[in-house]
Amino acid sequence: DEKAIILKKARYQGQMQNYVDFSRKMGLPEQKQRILQDGLRGRVTPTKGQMIGVMQKNRGEKVLITDQAIEKVQSVAPSDLPSNIAQILTQTHKELLKYSMDENESNEVAGLIDIFTGKRTDFVKGDRHSVDIYSDVNTYHNLVSKSKNSLILCHNHPGLTDFSANDIGVFMRHSSVKTMTIVTNLGKVSYISKTKHFDYKKTADLMKDCLKQSGSNIDKGIENFLKKCYSVGIERGK
């Protein structure tokens, strides 16, 4: 389908520019060898899960999801959200883990919740370490077209890890995303959420400073960022 090809090309170019812009703002060197396939004479293709989507940092050993873990999913209630969101999140996280267990070998899965309607998109399947949230047309459309602070992006981390640099990048880049959650394969839930004081530039500067201070240890830089993110209008909760 020619129209589908044109759409995918345009989307890819936009994603590539997002990667370049974000790398520059964060003071990070571009590592295109990790997102491109060689031998294509300049016509490059993103490697699944590398540039796009949500990727973990220290990936850890995958923990298989159990029915007991699903039943033990924690309830969280980010501030400035409707009172019924805690219940919706708990149900979504349970459904997400169930879907991952039954349909995706306990690998990563992601989905969006519309804060105002409570409806969610279909889940997008990933692999052990990542999920390409742009591969699903409906998910991509929601991310780029929904109003500011209208979405919650939920995903699981099979290796029980915390937020990664790529997680935070997706969270920052999309104004439609107010809150991002992680439910681990053991049912533990954590979140980051933009408050009314959220400032993109200050957030980018903080990330850059934390990464610079950590030297080559990106995980340490992200850990420091998460400890200080409240200062740039990001609520962190568990």
JSON list of C-alpha atoms in Angstrom, two decimals:
[
{"chain": "A", "resi": 1, "resn": "ASP", "atom": "CA", "xyz": [0.00, 0.00, 0.00]},
{"chain": "A", "resi": 2, "resn": "GLU", "atom": "CA", "xyz": [1.68, 3.19, -1.20]},
{"chain": "A", "resi": 3, "resn": "LYS", "atom": "CA", "xyz": [-0.02, 5.38, 1.41]},
{"chain": "A", "resi": 4, "resn": "ALA", "atom": "CA", "xyz": [1.11, 3.05, 4.20]},
{"chain": "A", "resi": 5, "resn": "ILE", "atom": "CA", "xyz": [4.69, 3.20, 2.92]},
{"chain": "A", "resi": 6, "resn": "ILE", "atom": "CA", "xyz": [4.61, 7.00, 2.82]},
{"chain": "A", "resi": 7, "resn": "LEU", "atom": "CA", "xyz": [3.23, 7.13, 6.37]},
{"chain": "A", "resi": 8, "resn": "LYS", "atom": "CA", "xyz": [5.89, 4.76, 7.69]},
{"chain": "A", "resi": 9, "resn": "LYS", "atom": "CA", "xyz": [8.66, 6.72, 5.96]},
{"chain": "A", "resi": 10, "resn": "ALA", "atom": "CA", "xyz": [7.41, 10.00, 7.43]},
{"chain": "A", "resi": 11, "resn": "ARG", "atom": "CA", "xyz": [7.06, 8.45, 10.86]},
{"chain": "A", "resi": 12, "resn": "TYR", "atom": "CA", "xyz": [10.56, 6.99, 10.68]},
{"chain": "A", "resi": 13, "resn": "GLN", "atom": "CA", "xyz": [12.09, 10.33, 9.72]},
{"chain": "A", "resi": 14, "resn": "GLY", "atom": "CA", "xyz": [10.29, 11.98, 12.62]},
{"chain": "A", "resi": 15, "resn": "GLN", "atom": "CA", "xyz": [11.52, 9.33, 15.03]},
{"chain": "A", "resi": 16, "resn": "MET", "atom": "CA", "xyz": [15.08, 9.69, 13.79]},
{"chain": "A", "resi": 17, "resn": "GLN", "atom": "CA", "xyz": [14.93, 13.46, 14.27]},
{"chain": "A", "resi": 18, "resn": "ASN", "atom": "CA", "xyz": [13.51, 12.95, 17.77]},
{"chain": "A", "resi": 19, "resn": "TYR", "atom": "CA", "xyz": [16.47, 10.71, 18.57]},
{"chain": "A", "resi": 20, "resn": "VAL", "atom": "CA", "xyz": [18.98, 13.28, 17.28]},
{"chain": "A", "resi": 21, "resn": "ASP", "atom": "CA", "xyz": [17.30, 16.19, 19.09]},
{"chain": "A", "resi": 22, "resn": "PHE", "atom": "CA", "xyz": [17.01, 14.30, 22.38]},
{"chain": "A", "resi": 23, "resn": "SER", "atom": "CA", "xyz": [20.65, 13.15, 22.24]},
{"chain": "A", "resi": 24, "resn": "ARG", "atom": "CA", "xyz": [21.82, 16.72, 21.73]},
{"chain": "A", "resi": 25, "resn": "LYS", "atom": "CA", "xyz": [19.65, 18.15, 24.51]},
{"chain": "A", "resi": 26, "resn": "MET", "atom": "CA", "xyz": [20.83, 15.48, 26.93]},
{"chain": "A", "resi": 27, "resn": "GLY", "atom": "CA", "xyz": [24.48, 15.92, 25.93]},
{"chain": "A", "resi": 28, "resn": "LEU", "atom": "CA", "xyz": [24.67, 12.28, 24.88]},
{"chain": "A", "resi": 29, "resn": "PRO", "atom": "CA", "xyz": [26.69, 11.03, 21.91]},
{"chain": "A", "resi": 30, "resn": "GLU", "atom": "CA", "xyz": [24.56, 9.54, 19.16]},
{"chain": "A", "resi": 31, "resn": "GLN", "atom": "CA", "xyz": [25.02, 5.79, 18.95]},
{"chain": "A", "resi": 32, "resn": "LYS", "atom": "CA", "xyz": [23.56, 5.14, 15.55]},
{"chain": "A", "resi": 33, "resn": "GLN", "atom": "CA", "xyz": [25.37, 1.83, 15.28]},
{"chain": "A", "resi": 34, "resn": "ARG", "atom": "CA", "xyz": [22.83, 0.59, 17.84]},
{"chain": "A", "resi": 35, "resn": "ILE", "atom": "CA", "xyz": [19.80, 1.69, 15.87]},
{"chain": "A", "resi": 36, "resn": "LEU", "atom": "CA", "xyz": [20.81, 1.21, 12.24]},
{"chain": "A", "resi": 37, "resn": "GLN", "atom": "CA", "xyz": [21.51, -1.78, 10.06]},
{"chain": "A", "resi": 38, "resn": "ASP", "atom": "CA", "xyz": [24.62, -1.56, 7.89]},
{"chain": "A", "resi": 39, "resn": "GLY", "atom": "CA", "xyz": [24.90, -2.23, 4.18]},
{"chain": "A", "resi": 40, "resn": "LEU", "atom": "CA", "xyz": [21.82, -0.30, 3.09]},
{"chain": "A", "resi": 41, "resn": "ARG", "atom": "CA", "xyz": [23.70, 2.52, 1.30]},
{"chain": "A", "resi": 42, "resn": "GLY", "atom": "CA", "xyz": [22.25, 5.22, 3.44]},
{"chain": "A", "resi": 43, "resn": "ARG", "atom": "CA", "xyz": [18.70, 3.88, 3.44]},
{"chain": "A", "resi": 44, "resn": "VAL", "atom": "CA", "xyz": [18.57, 2.87, 7.05]},
{"chain": "A", "resi": 45, "resn": "THR", "atom": "CA", "xyz": [16.05, 1.00, 9.13]},
{"chain": "A", "resi": 46, "resn": "PRO", "atom": "CA", "xyz": [15.50, 1.18, 12.89]},
{"chain": "A", "resi": 47, "resn": "THR", "atom": "CA", "xyz": [16.40, -1.98, 14.75]},
{"chain": "A", "resi": 48, "resn": "LYS", "atom": "CA", "xyz": [13.35, -3.06, 16.73]},
{"chain": "A", "resi": 49, "resn": "GLY", "atom": "CA", "xyz": [13.32, -1.79, 20.28]},
{"chain": "A", "resi": 50, "resn": "GLN", "atom": "CA", "xyz": [16.49, 0.29, 20.04]},
{"chain": "A", "resi": 51, "resn": "MET", "atom": "CA", "xyz": [15.63, 3.84, 19.00]},
{"chain": "A", "resi": 52, "resn": "ILE", "atom": "CA", "xyz": [11.89, 3.65, 19.36]},
{"chain": "A", "resi": 53, "resn": "GLY", "atom": "CA", "xyz": [9.70, 2.42, 22.14]},
{"chain": "A", "resi": 54, "resn": "VAL", "atom": "CA", "xyz": [10.51, 1.86, 25.77]},
{"chain": "A", "resi": 55, "resn": "MET", "atom": "CA", "xyz": [13.74, 0.09, 26.66]},
{"chain": "A", "resi": 56, "resn": "GLN", "atom": "CA", "xyz": [15.14, -1.04, 29.96]},
{"chain": "A", "resi": 57, "resn": "LYS", "atom": "CA", "xyz": [18.57, -0.14, 31.29]},
{"chain": "A", "resi": 58, "resn": "ASN", "atom": "CA", "xyz": [20.14, -2.86, 33.48]},
{"chain": "A", "resi": 59, "resn": "ARG", "atom": "CA", "xyz": [17.85, -5.50, 32.12]},
{"chain": "A", "resi": 60, "resn": "GLY", "atom": "CA", "xyz": [18.20, -8.14, 34.79]},
{"chain": "A", "resi": 61, "resn": "GLU", "atom": "CA", "xyz": [17.07, -11.74, 34.51]},
{"chain": "A", "resi": 62, "resn": "LYS", "atom": "CA", "xyz": [13.50, -12.15, 33.30]},
{"chain": "A", "resi": 63, "resn": "VAL", "atom": "CA", "xyz": [11.06, -13.22, 35.98]},
{"chain": "A", "resi": 64, "resn": "LEU", "atom": "CA", "xyz": [8.12, -15.27, 34.79]},
{"chain": "A", "resi": 65, "resn": "ILE", "atom": "CA", "xyz": [4.71, -13.88, 35.66]},
{"chain": "A", "resi": 66, "resn": "THR", "atom": "CA", "xyz": [2.46, -15.95, 37.90]},
{"chain": "A", "resi": 67, "resn": "ASP", "atom": "CA", "xyz": [-1.20, -15.73, 38.85]},
{"chain": "A", "resi": 68, "resn": "GLN", "atom": "CA", "xyz": [-0.09, -14.87, 42.38]},
{"chain": "A", "resi": 69, "resn": "ALA", "atom": "CA", "xyz": [1.94, -11.89, 41.11]},
{"chain": "A", "resi": 70, "resn": "ILE", "atom": "CA", "xyz": [-1.08, -10.64, 39.18]},
{"chain": "A", "resi": 71, "resn": "GLU", "atom": "CA", "xyz": [-3.27, -10.82, 42.27]},
{"chain": "A", "resi": 72, "resn": "LYS", "atom": "CA", "xyz": [-0.66, -8.91, 44.28]},
{"chain": "A", "resi": 73, "resn": "VAL", "atom": "CA", "xyz": [-0.42, -5.95, 41.88]},
{"chain": "A", "resi": 74, "resn": "GLN", "atom": "CA", "xyz": [0.03, -2.81, 43.97]},
{"chain": "A", "resi": 75, "resn": "SER", "atom": "CA", "xyz": [-2.37, 0.12, 43.84]},
{"chain": "A", "resi": 76, "resn": "VAL", "atom": "CA", "xyz": [-0.96, 3.59, 43.13]},
{"chain": "A", "resi": 77, "resn": "ALA", "atom": "CA", "xyz": [-2.67, 6.96, 42.91]},
{"chain": "A", "resi": 78, "resn": "PRO", "atom": "CA", "xyz": [-0.70, 9.73, 41.18]},
{"chain": "A", "resi": 79, "resn": "SER", "atom": "CA", "xyz": [-1.72, 13.24, 42.23]},
{"chain": "A", "resi": 80, "resn": "ASP", "atom": "CA", "xyz": [-3.90, 15.55, 40.11]},
{"chain": "A", "resi": 81, "resn": "LEU", "atom": "CA", "xyz": [-5.73, 12.65, 38.48]},
{"chain": "A", "resi": 82, "resn": "PRO", "atom": "CA", "xyz": [-9.40, 11.62, 38.75]},
{"chain": "A", "resi": 83, "resn": "SER", "atom": "CA", "xyz": [-10.30, 9.67, 41.89]},
{"chain": "A", "resi": 84, "resn": "ASN", "atom": "CA", "xyz": [-11.09, 6.51, 39.92]},
{"chain": "A", "resi": 85, "resn": "ILE", "atom": "CA", "xyz": [-7.66, 6.33, 38.29]},
{"chain": "A", "resi": 86, "resn": "ALA", "atom": "CA", "xyz": [-6.15, 4.16, 41.04]},
{"chain": "A", "resi": 87, "resn": "GLN", "atom": "CA", "xyz": [-8.77, 1.47, 40.37]},
{"chain": "A", "resi": 88, "resn": "ILE", "atom": "CA", "xyz": [-8.35, 1.77, 36.59]},
{"chain": "A", "resi": 89, "resn": "LEU", "atom": "CA", "xyz": [-4.57, 1.50, 36.91]},
{"chain": "A", "resi": 90, "resn": "THR", "atom": "CA", "xyz": [-4.75, -1.56, 39.13]},
{"chain": "A", "resi": 91, "resn": "GLN", "atom": "CA", "xyz": [-7.09, -3.31, 36.70]},
{"chain": "A", "resi": 92, "resn": "THR", "atom": "CA", "xyz": [-4.96, -2.31, 33.70]},
{"chain": "A", "resi": 93, "resn": "HIS", "atom": "CA", "xyz": [-1.76, -3.54, 35.32]},
{"chain": "A", "resi": 94, "resn": "LYS", "atom": "CA", "xyz": [-3.38, -6.88, 36.12]},
{"chain": "A", "resi": 95, "resn": "GLU", "atom": "CA", "xyz": [-4.68, -7.21, 32.57]},
{"chain": "A", "resi": 96, "resn": "LEU", "atom": "CA", "xyz": [-1.27, -6.21, 31.19]},
{"chain": "A", "resi": 97, "resn": "LEU", "atom": "CA", "xyz": [0.55, -8.88, 33.20]},
{"chain": "A", "resi": 98, "resn": "LYS", "atom": "CA", "xyz": [-2.08, -11.48, 32.33]},
{"chain": "A", "resi": 99, "resn": "TYR", "atom": "CA", "xyz": [-1.72, -10.64, 28.64]},
{"chain": "A", "resi": 100, "resn": "SER", "atom": "CA", "xyz": [2.08, -10.77, 28.89]},
{"chain": "A", "resi": 101, "resn": "MET", "atom": "CA", "xyz": [1.95, -14.13, 30.67]},
{"chain": "A", "resi": 102, "resn": "ASP", "atom": "CA", "xyz": [-0.55, -15.75, 28.31]},
{"chain": "A", "resi": 103, "resn": "GLU", "atom": "CA", "xyz": [0.30, -14.10, 24.99]},
{"chain": "A", "resi": 104, "resn": "ASN", "atom": "CA", "xyz": [3.89, -12.86, 25.15]},
{"chain": "A", "resi": 105, "resn": "GLU", "atom": "CA", "xyz": [5.99, -15.28, 27.22]},
{"chain": "A", "resi": 106, "resn": "SER", "atom": "CA", "xyz": [6.17, -12.81, 30.15]},
{"chain": "A", "resi": 107, "resn": "ASN", "atom": "CA", "xyz": [7.96, -10.29, 27.93]},
{"chain": "A", "resi": 108, "resn": "GLU", "atom": "CA", "xyz": [7.38, -6.58, 27.81]},
{"chain": "A", "resi": 109, "resn": "VAL", "atom": "CA", "xyz": [3.95, -5.19, 26.93]},
{"chain": "A", "resi": 110, "resn": "ALA", "atom": "CA", "xyz": [2.66, -1.60, 26.82]},
{"chain": "A", "resi": 111, "resn": "GLY", "atom": "CA", "xyz": [-0.68, 0.19, 26.61]},
{"chain": "A", "resi": 112, "resn": "LEU", "atom": "CA", "xyz": [-2.20, 3.66, 26.94]},
{"chain": "A", "resi": 113, "resn": "ILE", "atom": "CA", "xyz": [-5.03, 4.84, 29.18]},
{"chain": "A", "resi": 114, "resn": "ASP", "atom": "CA", "xyz": [-7.08, 7.91, 28.33]},
{"chain": "A", "resi": 115, "resn": "ILE", "atom": "CA", "xyz": [-7.31, 9.78, 31.64]},
{"chain": "A", "resi": 116, "resn": "PHE", "atom": "CA", "xyz": [-10.61, 11.46, 30.78]},
{"chain": "A", "resi": 117, "resn": "THR", "atom": "CA", "xyz": [-12.52, 8.44, 29.46]},
{"chain": "A", "resi": 118, "resn": "GLY", "atom": "CA", "xyz": [-10.77, 5.63, 31.34]},
{"chain": "A", "resi": 119, "resn": "LYS", "atom": "CA", "xyz": [-10.47, 3.66, 28.10]},
{"chain": "A", "resi": 120, "resn": "ARG", "atom": "CA", "xyz": [-7.26, 1.96, 27.10]},
{"chain": "A", "resi": 121, "resn": "THR", "atom": "CA", "xyz": [-5.69, 0.96, 23.82]},
{"chain": "A", "resi": 122, "resn": "ASP", "atom": "CA", "xyz": [-4.92, -2.61, 22.86]},
{"chain": "A", "resi": 123, "resn": "PHE", "atom": "CA", "xyz": [-1.66, -3.85, 24.33]},
{"chain": "A", "resi": 124, "resn": "VAL", "atom": "CA", "xyz": [1.47, -3.75, 22.18]},
{"chain": "A", "resi": 125, "resn": "LYS", "atom": "CA", "xyz": [3.80, -6.74, 22.42]},
{"chain": "A", "resi": 126, "resn": "GLY", "atom": "CA", "xyz": [7.54, -6.35, 22.89]},
{"chain": "A", "resi": 127, "resn": "ASP", "atom": "CA", "xyz": [10.44, -8.67, 23.58]},
{"chain": "A", "resi": 128, "resn": "ARG", "atom": "CA", "xyz": [12.37, -9.44, 26.74]},
{"chain": "A", "resi": 129, "resn": "HIS", "atom": "CA", "xyz": [14.02, -6.03, 26.89]},
{"chain": "A", "resi": 130, "resn": "SER", "atom": "CA", "xyz": [11.84, -3.55, 25.02]},
{"chain": "A", "resi": 131, "resn": "VAL", "atom": "CA", "xyz": [8.56, -2.70, 23.36]},
{"chain": "A", "resi": 132, "resn": "ASP", "atom": "CA", "xyz": [8.14, -0.63, 20.20]},
{"chain": "A", "resi": 133, "resn": "ILE", "atom": "CA", "xyz": [5.17, 1.53, 21.11]},
{"chain": "A", "resi": 134, "resn": "TYR", "atom": "CA", "xyz": [5.28, 3.20, 17.69]},
{"chain": "A", "resi": 135, "resn": "SER", "atom": "CA", "xyz": [4.72, -0.06, 15.82]},
{"chain": "A", "resi": 136, "resn": "ASP", "atom": "CA", "xyz": [0.99, 0.00, 16.56]},
{"chain": "A", "resi": 137, "resn": "VAL", "atom": "CA", "xyz": [-0.88, 2.58, 14.46]},
{"chain": "A", "resi": 138, "resn": "ASN", "atom": "CA", "xyz": [-3.55, 3.32, 17.07]},
{"chain": "A", "resi": 139, "resn": "THR", "atom": "CA", "xyz": [-1.02, 3.74, 19.88]},
{"chain": "A", "resi": 140, "resn": "TYR", "atom": "CA", "xyz": [1.14, 6.02, 17.76]},
{"chain": "A", "resi": 141, "resn": "HIS", "atom": "CA", "xyz": [-1.87, 8.08, 16.71]},
{"chain": "A", "resi": 142, "resn": "ASN", "atom": "CA", "xyz": [-2.91, 8.58, 20.33]},
{"chain": "A", "resi": 143, "resn": "LEU", "atom": "CA", "xyz": [0.57, 9.64, 21.40]},
{"chain": "A", "resi": 144, "resn": "VAL", "atom": "CA", "xyz": [0.86, 12.33, 18.75]},
{"chain": "A", "resi": 145, "resn": "SER", "atom": "CA", "xyz": [-2.74, 13.54, 18.57]},
{"chain": "A", "resi": 146, "resn": "LYS", "atom": "CA", "xyz": [-4.18, 13.48, 22.09]},
{"chain": "A", "resi": 147, "resn": "SER", "atom": "CA", "xyz": [-4.31, 16.66, 24.15]},
{"chain": "A", "resi": 148, "resn": "LYS", "atom": "CA", "xyz": [-1.64, 17.63, 26.68]},
{"chain": "A", "resi": 149, "resn": "ASN", "atom": "CA", "xyz": [-1.47, 15.48, 29.83]},
{"chain": "A", "resi": 150, "resn": "SER", "atom": "CA", "xyz": [-4.33, 13.23, 28.75]},
{"chain": "A", "resi": 151, "resn": "LEU", "atom": "CA", "xyz": [-2.62, 9.81, 28.69]},
{"chain": "A", "resi": 152, "resn": "ILE", "atom": "CA", "xyz": [-1.04, 7.28, 31.02]},
{"chain": "A", "resi": 153, "resn": "LEU", "atom": "CA", "xyz": [1.55, 4.97, 29.46]},
{"chain": "A", "resi": 154, "resn": "CYS", "atom": "CA", "xyz": [1.73, 1.61, 31.24]},
{"chain": "A", "resi": 155, "resn": "HIS", "atom": "CA", "xyz": [4.30, -1.11, 30.65]},
{"chain": "A", "resi": 156, "resn": "ASN", "atom": "CA", "xyz": [5.95, -3.99, 32.48]},
{"chain": "A", "resi": 157, "resn": "HIS", "atom": "CA", "xyz": [9.62, -4.68, 33.16]},
{"chain": "A", "resi": 158, "resn": "PRO", "atom": "CA", "xyz": [10.38, -8.40, 33.05]},
{"chain": "A", "resi": 159, "resn": "GLY", "atom": "CA", "xyz": [13.77, -7.85, 34.70]},
{"chain": "A", "resi": 160, "resn": "LEU", "atom": "CA", "xyz": [12.28, -5.94, 37.68]},
{"chain": "A", "resi": 161, "resn": "THR", "atom": "CA", "xyz": [14.23, -2.77, 36.80]},
{"chain": "A", "resi": 162, "resn": "ASP", "atom": "CA", "xyz": [13.38, 0.89, 37.43]},
{"chain": "A", "resi": 163, "resn": "PHE", "atom": "CA", "xyz": [12.85, 3.61, 34.81]},
{"chain": "A", "resi": 164, "resn": "SER", "atom": "CA", "xyz": [15.45, 3.74, 32.05]},
{"chain": "A", "resi": 165, "resn": "ALA", "atom": "CA", "xyz": [16.83, 6.68, 30.08]},
{"chain": "A", "resi": 166, "resn": "ASN", "atom": "CA", "xyz": [14.62, 5.68, 27.15]},
{"chain": "A", "resi": 167, "resn": "ASP", "atom": "CA", "xyz": [11.57, 5.46, 29.41]},
{"chain": "A", "resi": 168, "resn": "ILE", "atom": "CA", "xyz": [12.19, 8.99, 30.63]},
{"chain": "A", "resi": 169, "resn": "GLY", "atom": "CA", "xyz": [12.86, 10.17, 27.09]},
{"chain": "A", "resi": 170, "resn": "VAL", "atom": "CA", "xyz": [9.47, 8.92, 25.88]},
{"chain": "A", "resi": 171, "resn": "PHE", "atom": "CA", "xyz": [7.83, 10.43, 28.97]},
{"chain": "A", "resi": 172, "resn": "MET", "atom": "CA", "xyz": [9.42, 13.82, 28.29]},
{"chain": "A", "resi": 173, "resn": "ARG", "atom": "CA", "xyz": [9.00, 13.99, 24.52]},
{"chain": "A", "resi": 174, "resn": "HIS", "atom": "CA", "xyz": [5.27, 13.36, 24.36]},
{"chain": "A", "resi": 175, "resn": "SER", "atom": "CA", "xyz": [3.24, 16.18, 25.88]},
{"chain": "A", "resi": 176, "resn": "SER", "atom": "CA", "xyz": [0.18, 13.90, 25.71]},
{"chain": "A", "resi": 177, "resn": "VAL", "atom": "CA", "xyz": [1.74, 11.59, 28.33]},
{"chain": "A", "resi": 178, "resn": "LYS", "atom": "CA", "xyz": [1.08, 12.86, 31.86]},
{"chain": "A", "resi": 179, "resn": "THR", "atom": "CA", "xyz": [2.03, 9.68, 33.71]},
{"chain": "A", "resi": 180, "resn": "MET", "atom": "CA", "xyz": [4.16, 6.63, 32.99]},
{"chain": "A", "resi": 181, "resn": "THR", "atom": "CA", "xyz": [3.94, 3.46, 35.06]},
{"chain": "A", "resi": 182, "resn": "ILE", "atom": "CA", "xyz": [6.02, 0.33, 35.41]},
{"chain": "A", "resi": 183, "resn": "VAL", "atom": "CA", "xyz": [4.55, -2.86, 36.79]},
{"chain": "A", "resi": 184, "resn": "THR", "atom": "CA", "xyz": [7.24, -5.46, 37.33]},
{"chain": "A", "resi": 185, "resn": "ASN", "atom": "CA", "xyz": [6.58, -9.14, 36.66]},
{"chain": "A", "resi": 186, "resn": "LEU", "atom": "CA", "xyz": [6.22, -9.54, 40.43]},
{"chain": "A", "resi": 187, "resn": "GLY", "atom": "CA", "xyz": [3.42, -6.97, 40.61]},
{"chain": "A", "resi": 188, "resn": "LYS", "atom": "CA", "xyz": [5.37, -4.03, 42.08]},
{"chain": "A", "resi": 189, "resn": "VAL", "atom": "CA", "xyz": [4.25, -0.70, 40.60]},
{"chain": "A", "resi": 190, "resn": "SER", "atom": "CA", "xyz": [6.08, 2.61, 40.29]},
{"chain": "A", "resi": 191, "resn": "TYR", "atom": "CA", "xyz": [5.29, 5.78, 38.38]},
{"chain": "A", "resi": 192, "resn": "ILE", "atom": "CA", "xyz": [6.49, 9.20, 37.29]},
{"chain": "A", "resi": 193, "resn": "SER", "atom": "CA", "xyz": [3.94, 11.93, 36.62]},
{"chain": "A", "resi": 194, "resn": "LYS", "atom": "CA", "xyz": [4.09, 15.51, 35.35]},
{"chain": "A", "resi": 195, "resn": "THR", "atom": "CA", "xyz": [2.74, 18.08, 37.80]},
{"chain": "A", "resi": 196, "resn": "LYS", "atom": "CA", "xyz": [1.59, 21.60, 36.96]},
{"chain": "A", "resi": 197, "resn": "HIS", "atom": "CA", "xyz": [5.17, 22.71, 37.66]},
{"chain": "A", "resi": 198, "resn": "PHE", "atom": "CA", "xyz": [6.71, 20.43, 35.01]},
{"chain": "A", "resi": 199, "resn": "ASP", "atom": "CA", "xyz": [9.27, 22.26, 32.90]},
{"chain": "A", "resi": 200, "resn": "TYR", "atom": "CA", "xyz": [10.73, 20.49, 29.87]},
{"chain": "A", "resi": 201, "resn": "LYS", "atom": "CA", "xyz": [13.87, 22.62, 29.63]},
{"chain": "A", "resi": 202, "resn": "LYS", "atom": "CA", "xyz": [14.66, 22.31, 33.32]},
{"chain": "A", "resi": 203, "resn": "THR", "atom": "CA", "xyz": [14.05, 18.57, 33.11]},
{"chain": "A", "resi": 204, "resn": "ALA", "atom": "CA", "xyz": [16.41, 18.25, 30.15]},
{"chain": "A", "resi": 205, "resn": "ASP", "atom": "CA", "xyz": [19.05, 20.32, 31.97]},
{"chain": "A", "resi": 206, "resn": "LEU", "atom": "CA", "xyz": [18.70, 18.18, 35.10]},
{"chain": "A", "resi": 207, "resn": "MET", "atom": "CA", "xyz": [19.06, 14.99, 33.10]},
{"chain": "A", "resi": 208, "resn": "LYS", "atom": "CA", "xyz": [22.11, 16.38, 31.33]},
{"chain": "A", "resi": 209, "resn": "ASP", "atom": "CA", "xyz": [23.73, 17.40, 34.64]},
{"chain": "A", "resi": 210, "resn": "CYS", "atom": "CA", "xyz": [23.01, 14.03, 36.28]},
{"chain": "A", "resi": 211, "resn": "LEU", "atom": "CA", "xyz": [24.46, 12.11, 33.33]},
{"chain": "A", "resi": 212, "resn": "LYS", "atom": "CA", "xyz": [27.51, 14.36, 33.24]},
{"chain": "A", "resi": 213, "resn": "GLN", "atom": "CA", "xyz": [28.15, 13.92, 36.97]},
{"chain": "A", "resi": 214, "resn": "SER", "atom": "CA", "xyz": [27.87, 10.15, 36.67]},
{"chain": "A", "resi": 215, "resn": "GLY", "atom": "CA", "xyz": [30.56, 9.93, 34.01]},
{"chain": "A", "resi": 216, "resn": "SER", "atom": "CA", "xyz": [30.15, 6.75, 31.99]},
{"chain": "A", "resi": 217, "resn": "ASN", "atom": "CA", "xyz": [27.71, 5.20, 34.48]},
{"chain": "A", "resi": 218, "resn": "ILE", "atom": "CA", "xyz": [24.37, 6.00, 32.83]},
{"chain": "A", "resi": 219, "resn": "ASP", "atom": "CA", "xyz": [22.42, 3.91, 35.34]},
{"chain": "A", "resi": 220, "resn": "LYS", "atom": "CA", "xyz": [23.85, 6.00, 38.18]},
{"chain": "A", "resi": 221, "resn": "GLY", "atom": "CA", "xyz": [22.92, 9.17, 36.31]},
{"chain": "A", "resi": 222, "resn": "ILE", "atom": "CA", "xyz": [19.33, 8.01, 35.91]},
{"chain": "A", "resi": 223, "resn": "GLU", "atom": "CA", "xyz": [19.18, 7.02, 39.58]},
{"chain": "A", "resi": 224, "resn": "ASN", "atom": "CA", "xyz": [20.30, 10.53, 40.58]},
{"chain": "A", "resi": 225, "resn": "PHE", "atom": "CA", "xyz": [17.82, 12.10, 38.17]},
{"chain": "A", "resi": 226, "resn": "LEU", "atom": "CA", "xyz": [14.94, 10.15, 39.69]},
{"chain": "A", "resi": 227, "resn": "LYS", "atom": "CA", "xyz": [15.96, 11.31, 43.17]},
{"chain": "A", "resi": 228, "resn": "LYS", "atom": "CA", "xyz": [15.89, 14.96, 42.06]},
{"chain": "A", "resi": 229, "resn": "CYS", "atom": "CA", "xyz": [13.08, 14.97, 39.51]},
{"chain": "A", "resi": 230, "resn": "TYR", "atom": "CA", "xyz": [10.62, 16.54, 41.95]},
{"chain": "A", "resi": 231, "resn": "SER", "atom": "CA", "xyz": [12.59, 19.78, 41.53]},
{"chain": "A", "resi": 232, "resn": "VAL", "atom": "CA", "xyz": [11.52, 20.04, 37.87]},
{"chain": "A", "resi": 233, "resn": "GLY", "atom": "CA", "xyz": [7.87, 19.17, 38.41]},
{"chain": "A", "resi": 234, "resn": "ILE", "atom": "CA", "xyz": [7.90, 15.37, 38.22]},
{"chain": "A", "resi": 235, "resn": "GLU", "atom": "CA", "xyz": [6.17, 13.34, 40.92]},
{"chain": "A", "resi": 236, "resn": "ARG", "atom": "CA", "xyz": [7.67, 9.94, 41.56]},
{"chain": "A", "resi": 237, "resn": "GLY", "atom": "CA", "xyz": [5.79, 7.27, 43.44]},
{"chain": "A", "resi": 238, "resn": "LYS", "atom": "CA", "xyz": [5.76, 3.59, 44.32]}
]
